[in-house]
Coordinates of C-alpha atoms and ligand atoms in Angstrom, one line a residue:
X25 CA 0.0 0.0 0.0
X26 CA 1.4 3.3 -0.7
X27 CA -0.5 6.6 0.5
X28 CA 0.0 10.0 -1.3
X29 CA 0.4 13.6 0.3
X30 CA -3.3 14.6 -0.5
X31 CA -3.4 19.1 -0.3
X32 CA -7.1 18.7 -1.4
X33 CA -9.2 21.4 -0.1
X34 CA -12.0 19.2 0.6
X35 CA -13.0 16.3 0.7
X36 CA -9.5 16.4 2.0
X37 CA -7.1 13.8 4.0
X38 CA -7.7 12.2 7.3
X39 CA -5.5 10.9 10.2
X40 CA -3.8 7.5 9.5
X41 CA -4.9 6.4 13.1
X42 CA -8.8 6.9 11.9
X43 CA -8.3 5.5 9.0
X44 CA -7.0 2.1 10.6
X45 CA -9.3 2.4 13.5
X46 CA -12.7 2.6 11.0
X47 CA -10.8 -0.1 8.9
X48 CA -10.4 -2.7 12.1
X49 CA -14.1 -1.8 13.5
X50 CA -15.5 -2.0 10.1
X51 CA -17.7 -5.2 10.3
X52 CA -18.1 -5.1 14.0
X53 CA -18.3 -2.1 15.8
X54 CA -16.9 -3.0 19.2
X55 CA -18.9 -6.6 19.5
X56 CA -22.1 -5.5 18.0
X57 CA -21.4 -7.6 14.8
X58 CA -22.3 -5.2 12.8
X59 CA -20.3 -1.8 11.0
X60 CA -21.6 1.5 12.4
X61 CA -23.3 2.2 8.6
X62 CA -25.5 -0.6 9.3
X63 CA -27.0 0.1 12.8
X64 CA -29.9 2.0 13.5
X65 CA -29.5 5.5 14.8
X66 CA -32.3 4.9 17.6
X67 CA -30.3 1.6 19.0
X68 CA -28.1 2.2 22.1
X69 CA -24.5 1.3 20.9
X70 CA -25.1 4.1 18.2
X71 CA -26.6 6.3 20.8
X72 CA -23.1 6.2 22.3
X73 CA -21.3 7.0 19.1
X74 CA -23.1 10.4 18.8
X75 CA -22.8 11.2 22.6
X76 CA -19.4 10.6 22.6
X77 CA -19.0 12.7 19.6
X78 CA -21.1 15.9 20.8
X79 CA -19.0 15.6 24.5
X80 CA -15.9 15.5 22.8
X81 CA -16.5 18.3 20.5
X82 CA -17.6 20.5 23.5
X83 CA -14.5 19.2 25.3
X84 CA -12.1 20.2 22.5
X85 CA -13.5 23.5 21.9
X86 CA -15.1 24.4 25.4
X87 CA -18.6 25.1 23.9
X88 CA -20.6 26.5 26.8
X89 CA -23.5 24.7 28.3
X90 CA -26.1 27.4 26.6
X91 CA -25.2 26.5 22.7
X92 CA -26.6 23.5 21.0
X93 CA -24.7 21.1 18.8
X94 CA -26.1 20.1 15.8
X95 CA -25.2 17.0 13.6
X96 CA -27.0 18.3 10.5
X97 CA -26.7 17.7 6.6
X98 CA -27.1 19.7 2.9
X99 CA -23.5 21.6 3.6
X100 CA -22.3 24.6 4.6
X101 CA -23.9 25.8 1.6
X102 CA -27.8 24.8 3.0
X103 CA -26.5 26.8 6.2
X104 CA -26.5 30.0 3.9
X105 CA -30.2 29.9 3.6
X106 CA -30.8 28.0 7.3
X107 CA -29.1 30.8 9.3
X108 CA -31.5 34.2 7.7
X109 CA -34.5 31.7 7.7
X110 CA -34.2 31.4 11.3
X111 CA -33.0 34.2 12.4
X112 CA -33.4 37.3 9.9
X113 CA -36.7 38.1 11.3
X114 CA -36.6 41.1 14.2
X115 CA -35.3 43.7 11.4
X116 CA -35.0 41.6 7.8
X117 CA -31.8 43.0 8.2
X118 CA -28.1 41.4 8.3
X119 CA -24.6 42.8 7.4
X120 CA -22.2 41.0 5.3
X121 CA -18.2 41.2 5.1
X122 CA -17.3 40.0 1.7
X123 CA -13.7 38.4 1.9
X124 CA -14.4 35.6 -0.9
X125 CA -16.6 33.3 -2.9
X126 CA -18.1 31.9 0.4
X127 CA -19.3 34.8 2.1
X128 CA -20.5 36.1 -1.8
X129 CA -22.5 33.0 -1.6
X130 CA -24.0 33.7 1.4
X131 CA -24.5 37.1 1.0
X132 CA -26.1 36.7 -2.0
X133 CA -28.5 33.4 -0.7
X134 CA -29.1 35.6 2.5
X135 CA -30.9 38.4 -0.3
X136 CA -33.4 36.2 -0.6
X137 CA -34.8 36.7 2.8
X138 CA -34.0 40.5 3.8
X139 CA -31.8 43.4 3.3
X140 CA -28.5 42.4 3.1
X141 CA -25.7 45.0 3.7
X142 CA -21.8 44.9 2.8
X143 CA -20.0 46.2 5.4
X144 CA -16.7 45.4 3.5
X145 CA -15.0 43.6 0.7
X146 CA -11.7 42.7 -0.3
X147 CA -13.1 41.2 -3.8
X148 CA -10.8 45.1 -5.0
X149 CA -7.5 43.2 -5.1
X150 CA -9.0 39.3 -5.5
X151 CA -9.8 38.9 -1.9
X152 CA -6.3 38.5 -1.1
X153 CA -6.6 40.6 2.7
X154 CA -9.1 41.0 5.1
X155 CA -10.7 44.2 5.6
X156 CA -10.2 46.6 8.4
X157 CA -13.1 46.8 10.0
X158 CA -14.6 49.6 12.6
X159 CA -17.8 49.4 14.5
X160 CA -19.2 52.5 13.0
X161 CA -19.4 50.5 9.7
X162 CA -21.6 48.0 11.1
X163 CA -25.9 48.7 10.6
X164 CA -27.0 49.5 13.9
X165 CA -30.4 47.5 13.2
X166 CA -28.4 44.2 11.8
X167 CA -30.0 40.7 13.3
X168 CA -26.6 39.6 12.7
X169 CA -23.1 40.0 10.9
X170 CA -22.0 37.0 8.7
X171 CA -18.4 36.5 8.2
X172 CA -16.0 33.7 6.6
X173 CA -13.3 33.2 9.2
X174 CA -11.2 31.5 7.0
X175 CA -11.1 31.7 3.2
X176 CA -10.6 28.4 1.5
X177 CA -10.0 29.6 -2.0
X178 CA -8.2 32.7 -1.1
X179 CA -6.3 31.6 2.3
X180 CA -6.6 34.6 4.2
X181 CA -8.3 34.5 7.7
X182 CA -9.4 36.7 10.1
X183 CA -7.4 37.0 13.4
X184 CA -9.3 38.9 15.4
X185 CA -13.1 39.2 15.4
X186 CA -14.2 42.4 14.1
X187 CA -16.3 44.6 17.0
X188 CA -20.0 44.3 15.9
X189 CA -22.1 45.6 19.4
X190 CA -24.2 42.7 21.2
X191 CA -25.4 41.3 17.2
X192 CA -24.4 37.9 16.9
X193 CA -21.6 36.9 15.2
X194 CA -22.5 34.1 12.6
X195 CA -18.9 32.3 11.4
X196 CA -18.6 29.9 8.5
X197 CA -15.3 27.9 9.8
X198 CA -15.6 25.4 7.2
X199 CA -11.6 25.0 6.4
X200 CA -10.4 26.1 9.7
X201 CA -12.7 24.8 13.0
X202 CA -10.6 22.4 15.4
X203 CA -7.1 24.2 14.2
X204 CA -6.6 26.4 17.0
X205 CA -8.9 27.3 20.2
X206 CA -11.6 30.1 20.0
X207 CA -14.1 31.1 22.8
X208 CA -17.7 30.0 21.1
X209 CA -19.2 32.5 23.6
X210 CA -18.2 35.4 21.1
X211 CA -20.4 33.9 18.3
X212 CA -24.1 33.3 17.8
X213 CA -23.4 30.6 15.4
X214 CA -20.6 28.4 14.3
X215 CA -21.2 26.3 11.3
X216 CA -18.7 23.9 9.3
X217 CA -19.2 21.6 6.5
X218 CA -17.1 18.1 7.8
X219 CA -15.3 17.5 5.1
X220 CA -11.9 20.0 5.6
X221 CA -11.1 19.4 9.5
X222 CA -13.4 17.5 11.4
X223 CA -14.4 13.9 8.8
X224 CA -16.1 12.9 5.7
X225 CA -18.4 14.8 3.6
X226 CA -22.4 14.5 4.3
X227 CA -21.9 16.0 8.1
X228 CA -22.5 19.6 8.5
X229 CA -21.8 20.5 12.3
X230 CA -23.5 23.7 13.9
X231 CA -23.1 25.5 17.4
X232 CA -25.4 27.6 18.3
X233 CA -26.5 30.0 21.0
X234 CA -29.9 28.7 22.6
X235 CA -31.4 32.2 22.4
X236 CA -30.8 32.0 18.4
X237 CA -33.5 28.9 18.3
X238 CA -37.3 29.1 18.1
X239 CA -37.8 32.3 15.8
X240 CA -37.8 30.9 12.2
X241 CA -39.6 32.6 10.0
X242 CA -43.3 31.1 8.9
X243 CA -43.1 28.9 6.2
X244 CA -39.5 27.6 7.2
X245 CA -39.1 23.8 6.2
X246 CA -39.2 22.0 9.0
X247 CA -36.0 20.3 8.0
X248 CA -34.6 24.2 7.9
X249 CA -35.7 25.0 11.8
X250 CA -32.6 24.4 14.2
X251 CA -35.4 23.9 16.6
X252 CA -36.5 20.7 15.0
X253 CA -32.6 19.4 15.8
X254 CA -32.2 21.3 19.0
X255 CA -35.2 19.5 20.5
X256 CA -34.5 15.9 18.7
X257 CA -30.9 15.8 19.4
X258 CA -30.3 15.8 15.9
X259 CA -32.1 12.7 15.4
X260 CA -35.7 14.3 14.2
X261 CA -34.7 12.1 10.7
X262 CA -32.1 9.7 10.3
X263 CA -28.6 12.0 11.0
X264 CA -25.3 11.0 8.9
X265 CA -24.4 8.0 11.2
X266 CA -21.1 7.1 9.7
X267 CA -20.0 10.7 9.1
X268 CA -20.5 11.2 12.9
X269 CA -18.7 8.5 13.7
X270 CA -15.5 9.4 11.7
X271 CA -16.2 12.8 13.1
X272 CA -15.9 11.5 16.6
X273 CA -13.0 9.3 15.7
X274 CA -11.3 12.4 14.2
X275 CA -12.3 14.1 18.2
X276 CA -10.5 11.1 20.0
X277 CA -7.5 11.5 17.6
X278 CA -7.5 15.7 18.2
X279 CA -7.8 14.9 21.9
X280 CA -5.6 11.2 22.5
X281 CA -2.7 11.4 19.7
X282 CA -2.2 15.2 19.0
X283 CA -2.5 15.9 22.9
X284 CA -5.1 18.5 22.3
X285 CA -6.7 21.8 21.1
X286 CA -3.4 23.6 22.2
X287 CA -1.0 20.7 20.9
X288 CA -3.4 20.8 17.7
X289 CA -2.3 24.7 16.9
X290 CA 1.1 24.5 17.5
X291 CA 1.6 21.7 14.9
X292 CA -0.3 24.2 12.3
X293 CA 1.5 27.2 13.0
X294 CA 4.6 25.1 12.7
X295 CA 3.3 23.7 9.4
X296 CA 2.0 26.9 8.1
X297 CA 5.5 28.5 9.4
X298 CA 7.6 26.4 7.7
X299 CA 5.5 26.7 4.5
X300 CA 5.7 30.2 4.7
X301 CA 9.2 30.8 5.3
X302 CA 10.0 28.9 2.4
X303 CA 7.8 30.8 -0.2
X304 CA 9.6 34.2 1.6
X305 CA 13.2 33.0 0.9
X306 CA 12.0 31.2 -2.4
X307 CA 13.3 33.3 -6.1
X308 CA 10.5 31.2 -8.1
X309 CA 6.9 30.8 -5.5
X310 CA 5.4 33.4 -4.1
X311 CA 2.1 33.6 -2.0
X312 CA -0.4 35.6 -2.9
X313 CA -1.8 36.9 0.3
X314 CA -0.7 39.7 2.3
X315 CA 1.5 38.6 5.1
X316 CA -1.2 39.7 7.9
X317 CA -3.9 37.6 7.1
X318 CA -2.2 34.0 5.9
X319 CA -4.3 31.4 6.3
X320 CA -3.0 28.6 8.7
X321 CA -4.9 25.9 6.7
X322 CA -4.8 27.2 2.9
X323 CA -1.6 28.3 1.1
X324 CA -2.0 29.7 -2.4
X325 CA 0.9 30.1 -4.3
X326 CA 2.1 31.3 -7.8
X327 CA 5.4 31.6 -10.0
X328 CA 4.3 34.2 -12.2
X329 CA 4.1 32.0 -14.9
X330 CA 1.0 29.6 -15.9
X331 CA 2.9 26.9 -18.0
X332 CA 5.4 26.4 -15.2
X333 CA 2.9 26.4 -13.0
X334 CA 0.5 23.4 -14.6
X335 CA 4.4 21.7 -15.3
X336 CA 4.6 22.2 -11.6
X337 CA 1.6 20.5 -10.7
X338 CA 2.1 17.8 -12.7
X339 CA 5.7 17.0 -11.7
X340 CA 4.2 17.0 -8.0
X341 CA 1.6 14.7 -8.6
X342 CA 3.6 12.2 -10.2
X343 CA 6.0 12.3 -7.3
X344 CA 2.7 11.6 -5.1
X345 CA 2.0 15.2 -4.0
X346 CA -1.8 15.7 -5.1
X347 CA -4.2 17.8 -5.5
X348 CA -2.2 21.1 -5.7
X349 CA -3.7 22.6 -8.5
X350 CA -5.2 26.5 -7.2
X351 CA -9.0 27.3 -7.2
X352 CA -9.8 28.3 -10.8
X353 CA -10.3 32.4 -9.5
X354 CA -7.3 32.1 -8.6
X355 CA -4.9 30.1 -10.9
X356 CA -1.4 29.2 -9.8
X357 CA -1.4 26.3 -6.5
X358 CA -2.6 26.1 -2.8
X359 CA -1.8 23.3 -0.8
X360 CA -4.4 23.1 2.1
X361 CA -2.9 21.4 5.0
X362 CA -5.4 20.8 7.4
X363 CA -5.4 19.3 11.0
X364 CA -4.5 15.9 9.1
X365 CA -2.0 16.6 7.4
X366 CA 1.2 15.3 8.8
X367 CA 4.0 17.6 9.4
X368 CA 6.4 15.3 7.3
X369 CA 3.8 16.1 4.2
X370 CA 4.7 19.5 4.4
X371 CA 8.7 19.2 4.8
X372 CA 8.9 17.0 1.9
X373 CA 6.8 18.9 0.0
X374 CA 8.9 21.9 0.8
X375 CA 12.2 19.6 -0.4
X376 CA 10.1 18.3 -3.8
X377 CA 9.9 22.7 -4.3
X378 CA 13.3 23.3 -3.7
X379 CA 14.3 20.8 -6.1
X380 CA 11.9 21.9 -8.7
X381 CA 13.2 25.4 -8.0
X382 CA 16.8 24.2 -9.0
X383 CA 15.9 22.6 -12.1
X384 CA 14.2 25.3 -14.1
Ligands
PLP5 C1 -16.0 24.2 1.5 C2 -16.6 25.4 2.0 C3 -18.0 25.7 1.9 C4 -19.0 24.8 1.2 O1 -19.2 23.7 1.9 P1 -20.3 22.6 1.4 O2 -20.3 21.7 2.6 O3 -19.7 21.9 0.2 O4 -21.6 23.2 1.2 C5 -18.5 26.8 2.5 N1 -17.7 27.7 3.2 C6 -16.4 27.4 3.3 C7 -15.5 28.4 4.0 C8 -15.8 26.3 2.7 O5 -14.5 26.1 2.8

């Protein structure tokens, strides 16, 4: 067996250690004699599976005891039309701070349902900074300020919240949740497709304040109502068992083999770091974000030149580095390197540059 060096932005790599666990459980989940896939979500031994996963997840990040977790599906993307159909409705109103194609997706779903404001945007200089942002430029009347805390395609992040008054803060942290510590009591709502840092795609996780629940708008799906998952703990339809399960696998990994939120950020930094440093001292790849707001999870990178750039990509995939291809809006190469991806991936990716560097 021989594994590649996978800088996918998502679906993107896992640990080993879940991996080989889901492998050795796969046909019977801890004597049941049966997978997890297979069991119903009502029994008791999968009961455990999502209890487990919920306590670890408000272990990790120290989720206080008056947000709900939600195990939901339909993507980050359905949370674009879930959050202002639940809780666009004392004003219509909510403020927007436009730092990529994900918050322009929002933003522009969001319309749909109420005023939507721009408070900022970086889209001037392709998105490649994070706005400064004052509270005088927030709406006064705003049920809430959406923001993208970390831009997949662009790989700029915010590192600071920006001062908004008592509005919640509503976060997609998609590509970045379960990288480094953050205190959940600064936000309304935290909402993150799986598939970058916390499991497989067809889980969409969502932590939110338990004053945000119980004001959807009439004629909200039922399916679209967080109350319907607050008061079912997530199970008011069947939930994505096996996704949760990885997810929770994923948990004991953060919490058992890295040693922890903490331990979990300084391996990123030291990644990201070491990435960084060598596109600084490089003559040939250069980032494309301003130093400030680097992204600890997504590194975009260019030579300045597209044909050495597609010969790049295609040298490092033969040599088992995959996936490095840049978003389309922004040409050239990014190499995500999420929680999962092993600090050896990134040094020998750095050598595999190096010696590409030298040759042409
Ligand atoms: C990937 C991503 C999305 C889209 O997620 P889906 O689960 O595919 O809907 C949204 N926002 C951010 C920041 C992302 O990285």
């Amino acid at each position: 067996m021989s594994r590649v060096y996978n800088f996918s932005a998502g679906p993107s790599t896992l640990p080993e250690w879940v991996l080989n666990k889901a492998a050795s459980e796969m046909l019977d989940y801890e004597g049941s004699g049966q997978s997890v896939m297979e069991m119903s979500h009502r029994s008791k031994v999968y009961s455990s599976i999502i209890e487990s996963c919920e306590s670890l997840l408000r272990e990790i990040l120290s989720i206080p005891d008056n947000y709900k977790v939600l195990f939901l599906q339909g993507g980050a993307s359905s949370q674009f039309a879930m959050v202002p159909l639940n809780i666009m409705n004392k004003n219509g109103k909510a403020d927007f701070v436009l730092t990529g194609q994900w918050a322009k997706k929002a933003y522009a779903e969001a319309q749909k349902f109420g005023e939507c404001n721009v408070v900022a945007s970086s889209a001037d200089k392709t998105f490649s900074y994070i706005p400064k942002l004052t509270p005088d430029m927030f709406s006064k009347d705003a049920d809430y300020v959406h923001i993208c805390y970390n831009n997949t395609i662009y790989g700029t992040r915010f590192h600071e919240l920006p001062d908004v008054g008592d509005k919640p803060i509503v976060a997609d942290m998609s590509s970045c949740i379960l990288s480094e510590p953050m205190d959940v009591s600064k936000y309304g709502i935290i909402f993150a497709g799986a598939q970058k840092n916390m499991g497989p795609a067809g889980l969409t996780v969502v932590i939110i304040r338990e004053d945000l629940i119980g004001n959807a708008r009439e004629g909200t799906p039922t399916m679209f109502d967080y109350k319907t998952h607050a008061e079912n703990g997530s199970m008011y339809n069947t939930p994505p068992t096996y996704a949760i399960y990885i997810c929770k696998l994923v948990l004991d990994w953060i919490k058992n083999e890295v040693g922890g939120i903490e331990a979990m950020k300084k391996l990123n930094e030291e990644k990201a770091q070491m990435f960084y440093d060598y596109l600084d001292s490089s003559k040939m790849f250069k980032g494309t974000v301003v130093k400030e707001d680097r992204s600890l999870m997504n590194i975009p990178f260019v030579t300045g030149d597209e044909e050495l750039d597609k010969k790049f990509v295609k040298e490092a995939d033969a040599a088992g580095f995959v996936n490095l291809k840049g978003h389309r809006s922004v040409g050239g190469m990014r190499a995500s390197i999420y929680n999962a991806m092993p600090k050896q991936g990134v040094i020998d990716l750095i050598a595999f540059m190096k010696e590409f560097e030298k040759n042409n």
